[in-house]
Amino acid sequence: MSSPISGFSKLTKEEKIDWLANNYSADPENTKDILKKYWNADSKLQQLHDEFIENTITNFYLPLGVAPNFLINDRLLAIPMAIEESSVVAAASRAAKFWFDKGGFKAKVIGTEKVGQVHFIYIGNPEKLKAFFSELKPKLIASTGHLTGSMEKRGGGLLDIELRDKTSVLADYYQLHCAFETKDAMGANFINSCLEQLAKTLKEEAPNHSDFTESEKEIEIVMSILSNYVPNCLVRAEVSCPIEKLEIASSISPREFAQKIVRAVSIANVEPHRAVTHNKGIMNGVDAVVLATGNDFRAVEAGVHAYASKDGQYSSLTQASIEGNIFRFWIELPLALGTVGGLTSLHPLAKLSLEILQKPSAEELMQIVAVAGLAQNFAAVSALVTTGIQRGHMKMHLANILNQLGANEYEKKVLTDHFKENTVSHSTVVEGLQKLRQEN
Amino acid sequence: MSSPISGFSKLTKEEKIDWLANNYSADPENTKDILKKYWNADSKLQQLHDEFIENTITNFYLPLGVAPNFLINDRLLAIPMAIEESSVVAAASRAAKFWFDKGGFKAKVIGTEKVGQVHFIYIGNPEKLKAFFSELKPKLIASTGHLTGSMEKRGGGLLDIELRDKTSVLADYYQLHCAFETKDAMGANFINSCLEQLAKTLKEEAPNHSDFTESEKEIEIVMSILSNYVPNCLVRAEVSCPIEKLEIASSISPREFAQKIVRAVSIANVEPHRAVTHNKGIMNGVDAVVLATGNDFRAVEAGVHAYASKDGQYSSLTQASIEGNIFRFWIELPLALGTVGGLTSLHPLAKLSLEILQKPSAEELMQIVAVAGLAQNFAAVSALVTTGIQRGHMKMHLANILNQLGANEYEKKVLTDHFKENTVSHSTVVEGLQKLRQEN
């Protein structure tokens, strides 16, 4: 373990696994066996998955589950969710069922604008730069023509370029701030290719601008890159119903329940410690659909959480209100998603998930994902303000601990009954199982 | 598709798939075939994965790759990464190799404190509540005794409870703000169980407090839940070297490269649009290890991005400096991770990933994950300020498009050569392949 390896990426998959097992495993043969056990029997299918990234050694399994009964804008959908955390699919299904006979979920897209920036340094007179930019703008746009053709055919493209003077926050720093419409594509490659072309044109044309001094001609490109902060690529989802229909449990009246939800959300609005976990629960639902449909959850996470902090304090993404007799619960969140390109058609299960969702457009997928987030939050907050979160969690946690301890079906049954009335922890389950085994 | 299904969760896996395919697929048999193709041949292993969540229908594959040559605190590690995005593992490997002969990565844990809160409403005299809390505190702590035993044996437990008056932001709103140490466990279940107990004790004891009026005795618990915002569960990772060693490409001098990195980071510090994507790249590395080791990436994402906005404006998680002749690049981020409990030992590949990482403690895993994030950011920013991000991306993108179009090995070779000098887009690749096929 003391010397680095050269040319690792050029080894075959088997060679990579051998090297890894021989250098980093206490039991190399077992390590190799486990990794290979997760290979797909169909070698062509396996090769497809191997080639998605570099140095692939096997397939990491995330459970793909399905939450049925989602009524969204009057269409009934079953939502595929890829997620390793127990209770998420169950909670989504519960929320879907609850809202089904109350009109279901309403969702609408507020905007689809995506953003990219060319960040550059210009040391000189800002007015001269502005004049240069105004003159150059048509040429900048034209220079991306060879990249935008296919996107324009689909109704998208480069929408606008704005010169932004950022010298108040950093000396000599300016941006070309660009807006894009990428239709059903997430559009990262399209946007980045356009931006790199814009940067090239900007740099090449500056020396031809006669008003510039020699030093002003030397525009320095720092970087050209899309932004995952997309506050204008926004979707809203909502549920509402007369308060008396909020019959969630016999222990709590509909009105009291509605008030507790509103109170829990207002706490998430003012207390960042709570808001972070409140939104984390939303993202359980969001990411599960994002993953299942072959989208990039890191991009979505970054954009969503930055949006949650846009007013200076990290806050809740959902809101709740009682107006007259009507309870309303809604979410607004920025989502840059694709239903074509990338892994969406390349990963057979991403493609299948989109088929199960009835081949949505990117806008429709934004709506579905927002609904999944809202449903998840409704389920989580409902549990929190009534029975507490642990009852549901612990049921799954108990099942997992019993599996881990190798409990048989009889033991599982006895202990599941026992822990209906007792607190689950790893140690209490171990003790319970030991006691049961001694008794028998 | 017009009526909801009841009892879906009680169907067998086969029945669930049949229902889904028959109701939501244009080609039910094909849908069933694809889903089953992803089942593991070992039915016992498959059952284990099925039981992680509810309504599991198959395994969603994420590629598990490995990035070798990470020298972290003088230990050489190979890091398993579960991620679907191309270039992430390659970038990590490149950064690891680059820093290997410059002393590698240094990482240290700054704190491990976790947080949970009981949120409650108390309508009354705040001073009386304070007095009640001071008196009750030992009893509150004692009431969690049956839950904390096993954690205390491992050196963890409930560290402190603080009464926080939040009435300035929301009427009558108070918290029990609790600090926990959960050692090698992520600790969510432990913390939530303790909090629910604390809430129960608080509510039960209030009526016994003689100073309270009748209405003051009626403390209303809103909810009891851990926080994923963990600014005191913090890790720092760093690389540094004399500037002249920063030989990254022949086209750029080491000093110019260092300056460009510092400039790119300073832009991410002042411009939220850039910061979001800067940090998204960091999370590519972070989440890949979080996933591979069976941890919860939604929890990590929420905590990290909230931390990035803690000073009121969303900002960069990494920093870079040039002091004298030394270039320094570092990251600080909050990470609540576990190496025992949850899926870490239950998911065979999570368990194996931890074995490959030499069975790290939670603190060691925090260091490894922070390093993966730092490495990813170094690779991304390096590419951005030199060749641009698209060159690397497009190489993988081209391979994916060619696979999607069913290109054979000969066609792949010819077109890969062709696109070394030409811009990759979906349409240019389609055209290129058509042209090649017409020629032959």
mmCIF file of C-alpha atoms in Angstrom, chain A residues 26-275:
data_model
loop_
_atom_site.group_PDB
_atom_site.id
_atom_site.type_symbol
_atom_site.label_atom_id
_atom_site.label_comp_id
_atom_site.label_asym_id
_atom_site.label_seq_id
_atom_site.Cartn_x
_atom_site.Cartn_y
_atom_site.Cartn_z
ATOM 1 C CA ALA A 26 -8.096 -8.698 3.999
ATOM 2 C CA ASP A 27 -9.810 -11.456 2.033
ATOM 3 C CA PRO A 28 -9.106 -10.886 -1.680
ATOM 4 C CA GLU A 29 -11.022 -13.900 -2.986
ATOM 5 C CA ASN A 30 -14.147 -12.936 -1.073
ATOM 6 C CA THR A 31 -13.883 -9.342 -2.313
ATOM 7 C CA LYS A 32 -13.642 -10.528 -5.912
ATOM 8 C CA ASP A 33 -16.605 -12.859 -5.423
ATOM 9 C CA ILE A 34 -18.818 -10.135 -3.992
ATOM 10 C CA LEU A 35 -17.987 -7.625 -6.723
ATOM 11 C CA LYS A 36 -18.659 -10.183 -9.466
ATOM 12 C CA LYS A 37 -21.875 -11.333 -7.845
ATOM 13 C CA TYR A 38 -23.288 -7.900 -8.677
ATOM 14 C CA TRP A 39 -22.394 -8.088 -12.355
ATOM 15 C CA ASN A 40 -25.275 -8.581 -14.716
ATOM 16 C CA ALA A 41 -25.410 -12.019 -16.362
ATOM 17 C CA ASP A 42 -25.914 -10.317 -19.729
ATOM 18 C CA SER A 43 -22.392 -9.246 -20.624
ATOM 19 C CA LYS A 44 -23.492 -6.750 -23.260
ATOM 20 C CA LEU A 45 -25.828 -5.037 -20.805
ATOM 21 C CA GLN A 46 -23.057 -5.088 -18.222
ATOM 22 C CA GLN A 47 -20.655 -3.482 -20.684
ATOM 23 C CA LEU A 48 -23.125 -0.674 -21.281
ATOM 24 C CA HIS A 49 -23.219 0.061 -17.543
ATOM 25 C CA ASP A 50 -19.448 -0.287 -17.231
ATOM 26 C CA GLU A 51 -18.927 2.416 -19.831
ATOM 27 C CA PHE A 52 -21.038 5.071 -18.116
ATOM 28 C CA ILE A 53 -18.076 6.096 -15.963
ATOM 29 C CA GLU A 54 -14.384 5.322 -15.541
ATOM 30 C CA ASN A 55 -12.858 2.446 -13.562
ATOM 31 C CA THR A 56 -16.200 0.695 -13.056
ATOM 32 C CA ILE A 57 -15.830 -2.497 -11.060
ATOM 33 C CA THR A 58 -19.456 -3.438 -10.472
ATOM 34 C CA ASN A 59 -23.025 -2.142 -10.124
ATOM 35 C CA PHE A 60 -24.019 -0.454 -6.895
ATOM 36 C CA TYR A 61 -27.643 -1.430 -6.223
ATOM 37 C CA LEU A 62 -30.159 1.159 -5.151
ATOM 38 C CA PRO A 63 -33.641 -0.266 -4.660
ATOM 39 C CA LEU A 64 -36.033 0.880 -7.379
ATOM 40 C CA GLY A 65 -39.492 1.105 -5.866
ATOM 41 C CA VAL A 66 -42.786 2.450 -7.085
ATOM 42 C CA ALA A 67 -45.326 4.723 -5.394
ATOM 43 C CA PRO A 68 -48.777 4.353 -7.021
ATOM 44 C CA ASN A 69 -51.907 6.497 -6.885
ATOM 45 C CA PHE A 70 -50.436 9.927 -7.653
ATOM 46 C CA LEU A 71 -53.175 12.080 -9.146
ATOM 47 C CA ILE A 72 -51.325 14.990 -10.771
ATOM 48 C CA ASN A 73 -53.274 17.547 -12.802
ATOM 49 C CA ASP A 74 -56.032 14.927 -13.118
ATOM 50 C CA ARG A 75 -53.732 12.211 -14.465
ATOM 51 C CA LEU A 76 -53.125 9.133 -12.353
ATOM 52 C CA LEU A 77 -49.465 8.136 -12.232
ATOM 53 C CA ALA A 78 -47.280 5.556 -10.527
ATOM 54 C CA ILE A 79 -43.934 7.125 -9.675
ATOM 55 C CA PRO A 80 -40.693 5.109 -9.846
ATOM 56 C CA MET A 81 -38.267 6.021 -7.061
ATOM 57 C CA ALA A 82 -34.637 4.948 -6.677
ATOM 58 C CA ILE A 83 -33.683 5.348 -3.037
ATOM 59 C CA GLU A 84 -31.939 3.402 -0.317
ATOM 60 C CA GLU A 85 -33.750 4.962 2.655
ATOM 61 C CA SER A 86 -36.640 2.983 4.093
ATOM 62 C CA SER A 87 -40.041 4.654 4.556
ATOM 63 C CA VAL A 88 -39.621 7.099 1.645
ATOM 64 C CA VAL A 89 -41.651 5.103 -0.881
ATOM 65 C CA ALA A 90 -44.161 4.122 1.806
ATOM 66 C CA ALA A 91 -44.589 7.777 2.812
ATOM 67 C CA ALA A 92 -44.999 8.869 -0.814
ATOM 68 C CA SER A 93 -47.630 6.198 -1.396
ATOM 69 C CA ARG A 94 -49.478 7.202 1.754
ATOM 70 C CA ALA A 95 -49.533 10.878 0.782
ATOM 71 C CA ALA A 96 -50.643 10.038 -2.769
ATOM 72 C CA LYS A 97 -53.528 7.948 -1.471
ATOM 73 C CA PHE A 98 -54.509 10.594 1.059
ATOM 74 C CA TRP A 99 -54.766 13.332 -1.572
ATOM 75 C CA PHE A 100 -56.301 11.171 -4.308
ATOM 76 C CA ASP A 101 -59.907 11.744 -3.246
ATOM 77 C CA LYS A 102 -59.281 15.388 -2.379
ATOM 78 C CA GLY A 103 -58.552 16.465 -5.949
ATOM 79 C CA GLY A 104 -54.976 15.258 -6.033
ATOM 80 C CA PHE A 105 -51.957 17.424 -6.782
ATOM 81 C CA LYS A 106 -51.950 20.495 -8.996
ATOM 82 C CA ALA A 107 -48.627 21.486 -10.515
ATOM 83 C CA LYS A 108 -47.474 24.121 -12.958
ATOM 84 C CA VAL A 109 -44.225 25.281 -14.436
ATOM 85 C CA ILE A 110 -43.440 28.919 -13.722
ATOM 86 C CA GLY A 111 -40.315 29.219 -15.863
ATOM 87 C CA THR A 112 -37.756 27.137 -17.762
ATOM 88 C CA GLU A 113 -34.846 29.535 -18.172
ATOM 89 C CA LYS A 114 -31.373 28.141 -17.656
ATOM 90 C CA VAL A 115 -28.238 30.109 -17.007
ATOM 91 C CA GLY A 116 -24.573 30.047 -17.952
ATOM 92 C CA GLN A 117 -21.755 32.518 -17.512
ATOM 93 C CA VAL A 118 -18.455 33.506 -19.057
ATOM 94 C CA HIS A 119 -16.395 34.905 -16.182
ATOM 95 C CA PHE A 120 -13.642 37.269 -17.293
ATOM 96 C CA ILE A 121 -11.193 39.910 -16.180
ATOM 97 C CA TYR A 122 -10.979 43.238 -17.985
ATOM 98 C CA ILE A 123 -8.649 45.915 -16.710
ATOM 99 C CA GLY A 124 -9.805 49.187 -18.174
ATOM 100 C CA ASN A 125 -12.608 51.648 -18.766
ATOM 101 C CA PRO A 126 -16.017 50.018 -18.100
ATOM 102 C CA GLU A 127 -17.802 52.298 -20.585
ATOM 103 C CA LYS A 128 -15.535 51.160 -23.375
ATOM 104 C CA LEU A 129 -16.261 47.547 -22.491
ATOM 105 C CA LYS A 130 -20.006 48.224 -22.623
ATOM 106 C CA ALA A 131 -19.694 49.809 -26.050
ATOM 107 C CA PHE A 132 -17.579 46.925 -27.278
ATOM 108 C CA PHE A 133 -20.122 44.408 -25.979
ATOM 109 C CA SER A 134 -23.084 46.184 -27.642
ATOM 110 C CA GLU A 135 -21.251 46.159 -30.922
ATOM 111 C CA LEU A 136 -20.094 42.559 -30.542
ATOM 112 C CA LYS A 137 -23.350 41.016 -29.307
ATOM 113 C CA PRO A 138 -24.762 39.950 -32.718
ATOM 114 C CA LYS A 139 -21.407 38.419 -33.603
ATOM 115 C CA LEU A 140 -21.269 36.604 -30.272
ATOM 116 C CA ILE A 141 -24.680 35.088 -30.901
ATOM 117 C CA ALA A 142 -23.818 34.229 -34.499
ATOM 118 C CA SER A 143 -20.604 32.518 -33.414
ATOM 119 C CA THR A 144 -22.630 29.830 -31.599
ATOM 120 C CA GLY A 145 -24.689 29.087 -34.717
ATOM 121 C CA HIS A 146 -22.954 25.782 -35.458
ATOM 122 C CA LEU A 147 -23.879 24.582 -31.948
ATOM 123 C CA THR A 148 -27.435 25.829 -31.605
ATOM 124 C CA GLY A 149 -29.012 24.541 -34.840
ATOM 125 C CA SER A 150 -30.481 21.328 -33.506
ATOM 126 C CA MET A 151 -31.631 22.988 -30.271
ATOM 127 C CA GLU A 152 -33.320 25.817 -32.193
ATOM 128 C CA LYS A 153 -35.215 23.268 -34.291
ATOM 129 C CA ARG A 154 -36.683 22.008 -31.024
ATOM 130 C CA GLY A 155 -37.663 25.530 -29.981
ATOM 131 C CA GLY A 156 -34.713 26.237 -27.703
ATOM 132 C CA GLY A 157 -31.406 28.016 -27.947
ATOM 133 C CA LEU A 158 -29.400 30.900 -26.581
ATOM 134 C CA LEU A 159 -31.981 33.475 -25.437
ATOM 135 C CA ASP A 160 -29.905 36.426 -24.400
ATOM 136 C CA ILE A 161 -26.463 37.611 -23.366
ATOM 137 C CA GLU A 162 -26.016 40.322 -20.791
ATOM 138 C CA LEU A 163 -22.774 42.036 -19.808
ATOM 139 C CA ARG A 164 -22.593 42.237 -16.027
ATOM 140 C CA ASP A 165 -20.192 44.516 -14.215
ATOM 141 C CA LYS A 166 -19.178 42.715 -11.009
ATOM 142 C CA THR A 167 -16.296 45.015 -10.131
ATOM 143 C CA SER A 168 -18.070 46.099 -6.952
ATOM 144 C CA VAL A 169 -17.510 42.629 -5.492
ATOM 145 C CA LEU A 170 -14.192 41.735 -7.153
ATOM 146 C CA ALA A 171 -11.710 43.983 -8.942
ATOM 147 C CA ASP A 172 -11.900 43.937 -12.752
ATOM 148 C CA TYR A 173 -14.444 41.090 -12.750
ATOM 149 C CA TYR A 174 -17.149 40.977 -15.437
ATOM 150 C CA GLN A 175 -19.500 38.345 -16.787
ATOM 151 C CA LEU A 176 -21.341 37.435 -19.904
ATOM 152 C CA HIS A 177 -24.497 36.266 -18.175
ATOM 153 C CA CYS A 178 -26.416 34.095 -20.638
ATOM 154 C CA ALA A 179 -29.956 32.730 -20.615
ATOM 155 C CA PHE A 180 -30.838 29.508 -22.397
ATOM 156 C CA GLU A 181 -33.913 27.474 -23.234
ATOM 157 C CA THR A 182 -33.043 23.798 -23.568
ATOM 158 C CA LYS A 183 -36.552 22.283 -23.927
ATOM 159 C CA ASP A 184 -36.570 18.584 -22.965
ATOM 160 C CA ALA A 185 -32.795 18.376 -22.497
ATOM 161 C CA MET A 186 -31.112 19.182 -19.210
ATOM 162 C CA GLY A 187 -28.733 20.972 -21.545
ATOM 163 C CA ALA A 188 -25.444 21.035 -19.635
ATOM 164 C CA ASN A 189 -23.318 20.062 -22.615
ATOM 165 C CA PHE A 190 -25.180 22.391 -24.933
ATOM 166 C CA ILE A 191 -24.823 25.352 -22.576
ATOM 167 C CA ASN A 192 -21.157 24.713 -21.806
ATOM 168 C CA SER A 193 -20.278 24.337 -25.480
ATOM 169 C CA CYS A 194 -22.035 27.620 -26.286
ATOM 170 C CA LEU A 195 -20.283 29.401 -23.414
ATOM 171 C CA GLU A 196 -16.840 28.200 -24.434
ATOM 172 C CA GLN A 197 -17.538 29.464 -27.940
ATOM 173 C CA LEU A 198 -18.708 32.844 -26.602
ATOM 174 C CA ALA A 199 -15.558 33.125 -24.522
ATOM 175 C CA LYS A 200 -13.419 32.319 -27.536
ATOM 176 C CA THR A 201 -15.175 34.921 -29.680
ATOM 177 C CA LEU A 202 -14.959 37.538 -26.927
ATOM 178 C CA LYS A 203 -11.231 37.005 -26.478
ATOM 179 C CA GLU A 204 -10.523 36.898 -30.223
ATOM 180 C CA GLU A 205 -12.513 40.010 -31.053
ATOM 181 C CA ALA A 206 -11.225 42.294 -28.282
ATOM 182 C CA PRO A 207 -7.913 43.052 -30.066
ATOM 183 C CA ASN A 208 -9.896 44.252 -33.114
ATOM 184 C CA HIS A 209 -11.761 46.887 -31.101
ATOM 185 C CA SER A 210 -10.025 50.121 -31.986
ATOM 186 C CA ASP A 211 -11.193 52.065 -28.909
ATOM 187 C CA PHE A 212 -9.390 49.698 -26.563
ATOM 188 C CA THR A 213 -5.893 50.466 -25.342
ATOM 189 C CA GLU A 214 -3.373 47.653 -25.727
ATOM 190 C CA SER A 215 -4.005 46.454 -22.153
ATOM 191 C CA GLU A 216 -7.780 46.705 -22.556
ATOM 192 C CA LYS A 217 -7.532 44.400 -25.549
ATOM 193 C CA GLU A 218 -6.209 41.665 -23.297
ATOM 194 C CA ILE A 219 -9.405 40.286 -21.869
ATOM 195 C CA GLU A 220 -8.633 37.314 -19.645
ATOM 196 C CA ILE A 221 -11.179 34.508 -19.636
ATOM 197 C CA VAL A 222 -11.282 32.900 -16.194
ATOM 198 C CA MET A 223 -13.876 30.231 -16.962
ATOM 199 C CA SER A 224 -17.013 29.463 -18.918
ATOM 200 C CA ILE A 225 -19.620 27.280 -17.267
ATOM 201 C CA LEU A 226 -23.337 26.767 -16.767
ATOM 202 C CA SER A 227 -24.880 27.597 -13.421
ATOM 203 C CA ASN A 228 -26.845 25.040 -11.429
ATOM 204 C CA TYR A 229 -28.548 27.970 -9.714
ATOM 205 C CA VAL A 230 -31.719 28.267 -11.795
ATOM 206 C CA PRO A 231 -34.268 30.368 -9.882
ATOM 207 C CA ASN A 232 -36.113 31.029 -13.162
ATOM 208 C CA CYS A 233 -36.443 27.328 -13.981
ATOM 209 C CA LEU A 234 -39.162 26.983 -11.422
ATOM 210 C CA VAL A 235 -42.111 24.718 -10.722
ATOM 211 C CA ARG A 236 -44.947 24.921 -8.222
ATOM 212 C CA ALA A 237 -47.008 22.043 -6.837
ATOM 213 C CA GLU A 238 -49.941 22.284 -4.489
ATOM 214 C CA VAL A 239 -52.623 20.396 -2.611
ATOM 215 C CA SER A 240 -55.669 21.914 -0.972
ATOM 216 C CA CYS A 241 -58.958 20.844 0.548
ATOM 217 C CA PRO A 242 -61.643 21.928 3.007
ATOM 218 C CA ILE A 243 -60.287 21.487 6.517
ATOM 219 C CA GLU A 244 -62.894 18.946 7.574
ATOM 220 C CA LYS A 245 -61.500 16.478 5.065
ATOM 221 C CA LEU A 246 -58.129 16.355 6.852
ATOM 222 C CA GLU A 247 -58.971 13.203 8.756
ATOM 223 C CA ILE A 248 -55.544 11.756 9.346
ATOM 224 C CA ALA A 249 -55.916 9.923 12.652
ATOM 225 C CA SER A 250 -58.605 9.396 15.257
ATOM 226 C CA SER A 251 -56.426 11.042 17.894
ATOM 227 C CA ILE A 252 -56.477 14.468 16.278
ATOM 228 C CA SER A 253 -59.246 16.634 14.826
ATOM 229 C CA PRO A 254 -58.923 17.873 11.219
ATOM 230 C CA ARG A 255 -58.633 21.496 12.364
ATOM 231 C CA GLU A 256 -56.025 20.750 14.980
ATOM 232 C CA PHE A 257 -54.068 18.747 12.426
ATOM 233 C CA ALA A 258 -54.199 21.617 9.913
ATOM 234 C CA GLN A 259 -53.029 24.065 12.565
ATOM 235 C CA LYS A 260 -50.171 21.798 13.561
ATOM 236 C CA ILE A 261 -49.007 21.483 9.960
ATOM 237 C CA VAL A 262 -49.100 25.260 9.539
ATOM 238 C CA ARG A 263 -47.188 25.689 12.798
ATOM 239 C CA ALA A 264 -44.545 23.112 11.807
ATOM 240 C CA VAL A 265 -44.017 24.873 8.479
ATOM 241 C CA SER A 266 -43.810 28.278 10.148
ATOM 242 C CA ILE A 267 -41.076 26.883 12.402
ATOM 243 C CA ALA A 268 -39.200 25.660 9.307
ATOM 244 C CA ASN A 269 -39.546 29.188 7.926
ATOM 245 C CA VAL A 270 -37.801 30.856 10.842
ATOM 246 C CA GLU A 271 -35.372 28.247 12.194
ATOM 247 C CA PRO A 272 -32.572 27.122 9.849
ATOM 248 C CA HIS A 273 -31.754 24.033 11.949
ATOM 249 C CA ARG A 274 -35.263 22.794 11.293
ATOM 250 C CA ALA A 275 -35.469 24.103 7.712
#
